[in-house]
PDB file of C-alpha atoms in Angstrom:
ATOM      1  CA  GLY A   1      67.465  15.109  67.975  1.00 57.00           C
ATOM      2  CA  ALA A   2      67.915  18.356  66.097  1.00 83.00           C
ATOM      3  CA  GLY A   3      70.503  20.766  67.385  1.00 93.00           C
ATOM      4  CA  VAL A   4      70.541  24.545  67.379  1.00 96.00           C
ATOM      5  CA  SER A   5      70.059  25.931  63.893  1.00 97.00           C
ATOM      6  CA  GLN A   6      70.924  29.376  62.592  1.00 98.00           C
ATOM      7  CA  SER A   7      70.170  31.210  59.390  1.00 97.00           C
ATOM      8  CA  PRO A   8      71.548  32.439  57.161  1.00 97.00           C
ATOM      9  CA  SER A   9      74.903  30.673  57.375  1.00 97.00           C
ATOM     10  CA  ASN A  10      76.554  33.579  55.578  1.00 97.00           C
ATOM     11  CA  LYS A  11      75.448  37.174  55.132  1.00 98.00           C
ATOM     12  CA  VAL A  12      77.207  39.870  53.149  1.00 98.00           C
ATOM     13  CA  THR A  13      75.816  43.364  53.475  1.00 98.00           C
ATOM     14  CA  GLU A  14      76.767  46.919  52.759  1.00 97.00           C
ATOM     15  CA  LYS A  15      77.700  49.383  55.450  1.00 97.00           C
ATOM     16  CA  GLY A  16      74.629  51.167  56.753  1.00 97.00           C
ATOM     17  CA  LYS A  17      72.136  48.398  55.965  1.00 98.00           C
ATOM     18  CA  ASP A  18      70.137  46.517  58.592  1.00 98.00           C
ATOM     19  CA  VAL A  19      70.481  42.743  59.027  1.00 98.00           C
ATOM     20  CA  GLU A  20      68.486  40.085  60.856  1.00 98.00           C
ATOM     21  CA  LEU A  21      69.985  36.834  62.090  1.00 98.00           C
ATOM     22  CA  ARG A  22      67.801  33.943  63.177  1.00 98.00           C
ATOM     23  CA  CYS A  23      68.257  31.226  65.780  1.00 97.00           C
ATOM     24  CA  ASP A  24      66.142  28.120  66.383  1.00 96.00           C
ATOM     25  CA  PRO A  25      67.095  26.597  69.751  1.00 95.00           C
ATOM     26  CA  ILE A  26      66.856  22.969  70.767  1.00 93.00           C
ATOM     27  CA  SER A  27      63.232  22.099  71.483  1.00 91.00           C
ATOM     28  CA  GLY A  28      62.427  22.381  75.171  1.00 87.00           C
ATOM     29  CA  HIS A  29      65.433  24.533  76.054  1.00 90.00           C
ATOM     30  CA  THR A  30      64.330  27.528  78.073  1.00 89.00           C
ATOM     31  CA  ALA A  31      67.539  29.569  77.880  1.00 91.00           C
ATOM     32  CA  LEU A  32      68.942  31.141  74.714  1.00 94.00           C
ATOM     33  CA  TYR A  33      72.180  33.080  74.253  1.00 95.00           C
ATOM     34  CA  TRP A  34      73.835  35.131  71.549  1.00 97.00           C
ATOM     35  CA  TYR A  35      77.612  35.463  71.290  1.00 97.00           C
ATOM     36  CA  ARG A  36      79.931  37.116  68.790  1.00 97.00           C
ATOM     37  CA  GLN A  37      83.274  35.727  67.639  1.00 96.00           C
ATOM     38  CA  SER A  38      85.534  38.203  65.881  1.00 93.00           C
ATOM     39  CA  LEU A  39      88.796  37.365  64.141  1.00 83.00           C
ATOM     40  CA  GLY A  40      91.530  37.171  66.729  1.00 73.00           C
ATOM     41  CA  GLN A  41      89.113  37.556  69.634  1.00 78.00           C
ATOM     42  CA  GLY A  42      87.366  35.107  71.871  1.00 84.00           C
ATOM     43  CA  LEU A  43      83.651  34.563  72.076  1.00 94.00           C
ATOM     44  CA  GLU A  44      81.948  37.654  73.427  1.00 95.00           C
ATOM     45  CA  PHE A  45      78.578  37.469  75.200  1.00 95.00           C
ATOM     46  CA  LEU A  46      75.832  39.639  73.725  1.00 97.00           C
ATOM     47  CA  ILE A  47      72.424  38.798  75.218  1.00 96.00           C
ATOM     48  CA  TYR A  48      70.670  36.069  77.228  1.00 93.00           C
ATOM     49  CA  PHE A  49      66.997  35.059  77.390  1.00 92.00           C
ATOM     50  CA  GLN A  50      65.649  32.872  80.174  1.00 89.00           C
ATOM     51  CA  GLY A  51      61.997  31.896  80.051  1.00 84.00           C
ATOM     52  CA  ASN A  52      59.707  34.860  80.628  1.00 82.00           C
ATOM     53  CA  SER A  53      62.297  36.881  82.548  1.00 86.00           C
ATOM     54  CA  ALA A  54      63.620  40.167  81.260  1.00 88.00           C
ATOM     55  CA  PRO A  55      66.599  39.449  79.007  1.00 91.00           C
ATOM     56  CA  ASP A  56      70.152  40.240  80.084  1.00 92.00           C
ATOM     57  CA  ARG A  57      71.268  42.747  77.441  1.00 93.00           C
ATOM     58  CA  SER A  58      74.490  43.709  79.190  1.00 92.00           C
ATOM     59  CA  GLY A  59      76.748  42.449  76.400  1.00 94.00           C
ATOM     60  CA  LEU A  60      75.194  44.340  73.499  1.00 96.00           C
ATOM     61  CA  PRO A  61      77.923  46.679  72.182  1.00 94.00           C
ATOM     62  CA  SER A  62      75.665  49.530  71.089  1.00 95.00           C
ATOM     63  CA  ASP A  63      72.019  50.519  70.680  1.00 96.00           C
ATOM     64  CA  ARG A  64      72.253  49.403  67.047  1.00 98.00           C
ATOM     65  CA  PHE A  65      72.004  45.834  68.342  1.00 98.00           C
ATOM     66  CA  SER A  66      68.729  44.350  69.543  1.00 97.00           C
ATOM     67  CA  ALA A  67      67.249  40.892  69.932  1.00 96.00           C
ATOM     68  CA  GLU A  68      63.873  39.343  70.454  1.00 95.00           C
ATOM     69  CA  ARG A  69      62.666  35.914  71.393  1.00 94.00           C
ATOM     70  CA  THR A  70      59.154  35.077  70.296  1.00 85.00           C
ATOM     71  CA  GLY A  71      57.008  32.481  72.033  1.00 81.00           C
ATOM     72  CA  GLY A  72      59.924  31.311  74.120  1.00 78.00           C
ATOM     73  CA  SER A  73      61.530  29.688  71.098  1.00 90.00           C
ATOM     74  CA  VAL A  74      62.937  31.355  67.975  1.00 95.00           C
ATOM     75  CA  SER A  75      65.170  34.391  68.427  1.00 97.00           C
ATOM     76  CA  THR A  76      66.170  37.150  66.033  1.00 97.00           C
ATOM     77  CA  LEU A  77      69.252  39.334  66.449  1.00 98.00           C
ATOM     78  CA  THR A  78      68.956  42.618  64.566  1.00 98.00           C
ATOM     79  CA  ILE A  79      71.835  44.919  63.752  1.00 98.00           C
ATOM     80  CA  GLN A  80      70.850  48.333  62.439  1.00 98.00           C
ATOM     81  CA  ARG A  81      73.043  50.588  60.315  1.00 98.00           C
ATOM     82  CA  THR A  82      75.788  47.972  60.134  1.00 98.00           C
ATOM     83  CA  GLN A  83      79.429  49.027  60.423  1.00 97.00           C
ATOM     84  CA  GLN A  84      82.530  47.216  59.221  1.00 96.00           C
ATOM     85  CA  GLU A  85      83.491  46.418  62.806  1.00 95.00           C
ATOM     86  CA  ASP A  86      80.281  44.372  63.089  1.00 96.00           C
ATOM     87  CA  SER A  87      81.841  41.763  60.776  1.00 96.00           C
ATOM     88  CA  ALA A  88      82.100  38.568  62.826  1.00 97.00           C
ATOM     89  CA  VAL A  89      80.572  35.153  63.359  1.00 97.00           C
ATOM     90  CA  TYR A  90      77.391  35.401  65.410  1.00 98.00           C
ATOM     91  CA  LEU A  91      76.732  32.284  67.450  1.00 98.00           C
ATOM     92  CA  CYS A  92      73.547  31.241  69.174  1.00 97.00           C
ATOM     93  CA  ALA A  93      73.376  28.714  71.999  1.00 96.00           C
ATOM     94  CA  SER A  94      70.618  27.169  74.077  1.00 93.00           C
ATOM     95  CA  SER A  95      70.528  25.280  77.361  1.00 90.00           C
ATOM     96  CA  PRO A  96      67.872  23.342  79.249  1.00 86.00           C
ATOM     97  CA  ARG A  97      67.804  26.002  81.948  1.00 73.00           C
ATOM     98  CA  GLY A  98      69.679  29.171  82.608  1.00 59.00           C
ATOM     99  CA  GLY A  99      72.090  30.206  85.324  1.00 54.00           C
ATOM    100  CA  GLY A 100      71.880  27.086  87.412  1.00 53.00           C
ATOM    101  CA  MET A 101      73.691  23.819  87.608  1.00 57.00           C
ATOM    102  CA  LYS A 102      74.066  21.674  84.502  1.00 64.00           C
ATOM    103  CA  ASN A 103      74.031  24.819  82.418  1.00 72.00           C
ATOM    104  CA  GLU A 104      75.634  23.184  79.404  1.00 87.00           C
ATOM    105  CA  GLN A 105      75.139  25.468  76.432  1.00 91.00           C
ATOM    106  CA  PHE A 106      74.816  23.901  72.999  1.00 93.00           C
ATOM    107  CA  PHE A 107      75.887  26.050  70.087  1.00 96.00           C
ATOM    108  CA  GLY A 108      74.617  26.433  66.572  1.00 97.00           C
ATOM    109  CA  PRO A 109      76.903  26.630  63.535  1.00 96.00           C
ATOM    110  CA  GLY A 110      76.871  30.424  63.500  1.00 97.00           C
ATOM    111  CA  THR A 111      76.152  33.133  60.951  1.00 98.00           C
ATOM    112  CA  ARG A 112      79.188  34.712  59.331  1.00 97.00           C
ATOM    113  CA  LEU A 113      78.428  38.396  58.779  1.00 98.00           C
ATOM    114  CA  THR A 114      80.570  40.446  56.441  1.00 97.00           C
ATOM    115  CA  VAL A 115      79.978  44.191  56.205  1.00 97.00           C
ATOM    116  CA  LEU A 116      81.531  45.766  53.127  1.00 96.00           C
TER     117      LEU A 116
ATOM    118  CA  GLU B   1      87.809  42.280  86.254  1.00 85.00           C
ATOM    119  CA  ASP B   2      86.862  38.672  85.588  1.00 89.00           C
ATOM    120  CA  GLN B   3      89.393  37.089  83.275  1.00 91.00           C
ATOM    121  CA  VAL B   4      90.036  33.728  81.627  1.00 96.00           C
ATOM    122  CA  THR B   5      93.440  33.036  80.061  1.00 96.00           C
ATOM    123  CA  GLN B   6      94.363  30.001  77.993  1.00 97.00           C
ATOM    124  CA  SER B   7      97.838  28.784  77.169  1.00 97.00           C
ATOM    125  CA  PRO B   8      99.508  28.063  74.926  1.00 97.00           C
ATOM    126  CA  GLU B   9      97.804  29.940  72.088  1.00 96.00           C
ATOM    127  CA  ALA B  10      98.869  27.195  69.686  1.00 97.00           C
ATOM    128  CA  LEU B  11     100.232  23.712  70.207  1.00 98.00           C
ATOM    129  CA  ARG B  12     101.671  21.342  67.648  1.00 98.00           C
ATOM    130  CA  LEU B  13     101.987  17.667  68.575  1.00 97.00           C
ATOM    131  CA  GLN B  14     102.990  14.496  66.838  1.00 97.00           C
ATOM    132  CA  GLU B  15     100.431  11.720  66.844  1.00 97.00           C
ATOM    133  CA  GLY B  16     100.748   9.870  70.146  1.00 97.00           C
ATOM    134  CA  GLU B  17     102.542  12.727  71.929  1.00 97.00           C
ATOM    135  CA  SER B  18     100.561  13.490  75.091  1.00 98.00           C
ATOM    136  CA  SER B  19     100.286  17.037  76.428  1.00 98.00           C
ATOM    137  CA  SER B  20      98.122  19.445  78.423  1.00 98.00           C
ATOM    138  CA  LEU B  21      96.285  22.671  77.739  1.00 98.00           C
ATOM    139  CA  ASN B  22      95.899  25.225  80.496  1.00 98.00           C
ATOM    140  CA  CYS B  23      93.025  27.525  81.433  1.00 98.00           C
ATOM    141  CA  SER B  24      93.656  29.913  84.316  1.00 97.00           C
ATOM    142  CA  TYR B  25      90.961  32.154  85.704  1.00 96.00           C
ATOM    143  CA  THR B  26      90.720  35.198  87.927  1.00 94.00           C
ATOM    144  CA  VAL B  27      87.056  35.604  88.739  1.00 89.00           C
ATOM    145  CA  SER B  28      84.689  36.364  91.568  1.00 87.00           C
ATOM    146  CA  GLY B  29      82.379  33.504  92.429  1.00 89.00           C
ATOM    147  CA  LEU B  30      83.059  30.619  90.063  1.00 90.00           C
ATOM    148  CA  ARG B  31      79.927  28.536  89.493  1.00 89.00           C
ATOM    149  CA  GLY B  32      81.400  26.226  86.857  1.00 92.00           C
ATOM    150  CA  LEU B  33      84.022  25.798  84.157  1.00 95.00           C
ATOM    151  CA  PHE B  34      83.366  24.472  80.671  1.00 95.00           C
ATOM    152  CA  TRP B  35      85.545  23.031  77.936  1.00 97.00           C
ATOM    153  CA  TYR B  36      84.473  23.187  74.312  1.00 97.00           C
ATOM    154  CA  ARG B  37      86.024  22.022  71.057  1.00 97.00           C
ATOM    155  CA  GLN B  38      85.636  24.154  67.937  1.00 97.00           C
ATOM    156  CA  ASP B  39      86.401  22.979  64.416  1.00 97.00           C
ATOM    157  CA  PRO B  40      86.941  25.553  61.640  1.00 93.00           C
ATOM    158  CA  GLY B  41      83.669  27.010  60.362  1.00 91.00           C
ATOM    159  CA  LYS B  42      81.589  25.361  63.079  1.00 94.00           C
ATOM    160  CA  GLY B  43      80.119  26.289  66.433  1.00 95.00           C
ATOM    161  CA  PRO B  44      81.733  25.134  69.681  1.00 96.00           C
ATOM    162  CA  GLU B  45      80.994  21.542  70.688  1.00 95.00           C
ATOM    163  CA  PHE B  46      80.453  20.889  74.390  1.00 94.00           C
ATOM    164  CA  LEU B  47      83.014  18.586  76.051  1.00 96.00           C
ATOM    165  CA  PHE B  48      82.989  18.912  79.849  1.00 93.00           C
ATOM    166  CA  THR B  49      81.649  20.843  82.807  1.00 94.00           C
ATOM    167  CA  LEU B  50      83.568  21.008  86.099  1.00 95.00           C
ATOM    168  CA  TYR B  51      82.038  22.505  89.220  1.00 92.00           C
ATOM    169  CA  SER B  52      84.417  22.038  92.133  1.00 92.00           C
ATOM    170  CA  ALA B  53      88.152  21.884  92.796  1.00 94.00           C
ATOM    171  CA  GLY B  54      89.463  18.350  92.554  1.00 95.00           C
ATOM    172  CA  GLU B  55      86.819  17.271  90.084  1.00 95.00           C
ATOM    173  CA  GLU B  56      87.895  15.311  86.993  1.00 97.00           C
ATOM    174  CA  LYS B  57      86.004  14.304  83.853  1.00 96.00           C
ATOM    175  CA  GLU B  58      87.142  11.979  81.060  1.00 97.00           C
ATOM    176  CA  LYS B  59      86.045  11.353  77.514  1.00 94.00           C
ATOM    177  CA  GLU B  60      88.067   9.131  75.195  1.00 95.00           C
ATOM    178  CA  ARG B  61      91.580  10.647  75.027  1.00 96.00           C
ATOM    179  CA  LEU B  62      90.625  13.785  76.946  1.00 97.00           C
ATOM    180  CA  LYS B  63      90.648  14.403  80.687  1.00 98.00           C
ATOM    181  CA  ALA B  64      89.717  17.704  82.309  1.00 98.00           C
ATOM    182  CA  THR B  65      90.739  18.680  85.829  1.00 98.00           C
ATOM    183  CA  LEU B  66      89.963  21.688  88.010  1.00 97.00           C
ATOM    184  CA  THR B  67      91.753  23.495  90.831  1.00 95.00           C
ATOM    185  CA  LYS B  68      90.855  26.748  92.573  1.00 92.00           C
ATOM    186  CA  LYS B  69      92.862  28.751  90.053  1.00 94.00           C
ATOM    187  CA  GLU B  70      93.011  26.776  86.836  1.00 97.00           C
ATOM    188  CA  SER B  71      91.859  23.871  84.741  1.00 98.00           C
ATOM    189  CA  PHE B  72      93.834  21.502  82.580  1.00 98.00           C
ATOM    190  CA  LEU B  73      92.740  19.571  79.541  1.00 98.00           C
ATOM    191  CA  HIS B  74      95.011  16.549  79.232  1.00 98.00           C
ATOM    192  CA  ILE B  75      95.234  14.874  75.854  1.00 98.00           C
ATOM    193  CA  THR B  76      96.609  11.341  75.916  1.00 98.00           C
ATOM    194  CA  ALA B  77      98.059   9.808  72.746  1.00 97.00           C
ATOM    195  CA  PRO B  78      96.352  12.332  70.461  1.00 97.00           C
ATOM    196  CA  LYS B  79      95.277  11.540  66.919  1.00 97.00           C
ATOM    197  CA  PRO B  80      95.062  13.902  63.933  1.00 97.00           C
ATOM    198  CA  GLU B  81      91.284  14.063  64.372  1.00 97.00           C
ATOM    199  CA  ASP B  82      91.847  15.756  67.738  1.00 97.00           C
ATOM    200  CA  SER B  83      93.112  18.825  65.855  1.00 98.00           C
ATOM    201  CA  ALA B  84      90.814  21.745  66.699  1.00 98.00           C
ATOM    202  CA  THR B  85      90.616  24.860  68.829  1.00 97.00           C
ATOM    203  CA  TYR B  86      89.850  24.104  72.467  1.00 98.00           C
ATOM    204  CA  LEU B  87      87.932  26.757  74.357  1.00 97.00           C
ATOM    205  CA  CYS B  88      87.605  27.219  78.083  1.00 97.00           C
ATOM    206  CA  ALA B  89      84.754  29.230  79.607  1.00 96.00           C
ATOM    207  CA  VAL B  90      83.491  30.055  83.085  1.00 94.00           C
ATOM    208  CA  ILE B  91      80.076  30.801  84.467  1.00 91.00           C
ATOM    209  CA  LEU B  92      79.797  32.938  87.575  1.00 89.00           C
ATOM    210  CA  TYR B  93      77.318  33.389  90.376  1.00 87.00           C
ATOM    211  CA  ASN B  94      75.092  36.461  90.018  1.00 78.00           C
ATOM    212  CA  GLN B  95      75.867  36.766  86.319  1.00 79.00           C
ATOM    213  CA  GLY B  96      72.956  34.830  84.924  1.00 77.00           C
ATOM    214  CA  GLY B  97      73.881  32.202  82.413  1.00 81.00           C
ATOM    215  CA  LYS B  98      76.482  33.966  80.316  1.00 88.00           C
ATOM    216  CA  LEU B  99      79.798  32.290  79.659  1.00 92.00           C
ATOM    217  CA  ILE B 100      83.110  34.154  79.809  1.00 94.00           C
ATOM    218  CA  PHE B 101      85.484  32.576  77.310  1.00 96.00           C
ATOM    219  CA  GLY B 102      89.241  32.387  77.031  1.00 96.00           C
ATOM    220  CA  GLN B 103      90.929  32.998  73.691  1.00 95.00           C
ATOM    221  CA  GLY B 104      91.361  29.318  72.968  1.00 96.00           C
ATOM    222  CA  THR B 105      94.248  26.962  72.212  1.00 97.00           C
ATOM    223  CA  GLU B 106      94.659  25.861  68.613  1.00 97.00           C
ATOM    224  CA  LEU B 107      95.817  22.246  68.639  1.00 98.00           C
ATOM    225  CA  SER B 108      97.387  20.608  65.613  1.00 98.00           C
ATOM    226  CA  VAL B 109      98.240  16.901  65.675  1.00 98.00           C
ATOM    227  CA  LYS B 110     100.426  15.641  62.850  1.00 97.00           C
ATOM    228  CA  PRO B 111     100.521  11.981  61.781  1.00 95.00           C
TER     229      PRO B 111
END
């Protein structure tokens, strides 16, 4: 079946502009995660959605970052007033359920964001 | 502070030369440990989940093991196509579903 898809695959923007990154999880997966992978750094957790529960936003680095998940499926990560330090690969993952056993997370290909 | 450390950072092997990658963790309340493989320009690909000390999982030339302090990813008779970055991550109790990742080990296997 189809895996996690993300769009766009690459995004180049100018400092100060807003960007939106999209994630389509695997059908039927109730949990969705966003991570960031910066050059020379490991994957860094950003935000986690599980069903209808309030999302865990504890990893968002600043109030310029926000995310939504509509209808329990597609998610959008929005970065406002982008800064050069926001340049990274943004990865989305989904899992059949969140927080419990068999919590294998399946990742999309990522969106490479470059802020000039 | 919860921490995951992988070693070595980079490993170069000849084809057929077996070796091991290490993932040590200092965390409160380990729920599970995951191994992923990441090829350049792609997202991480799930390999294994380990939940309790003494557990082992195998897949082709890879075997993952878990103790109370660390996990090993053993690679037996590697091939060039095993070249990739291998990532270790943990999931903790009372932390929802988020994964805490190590920095990864970049493996290069030369023919």
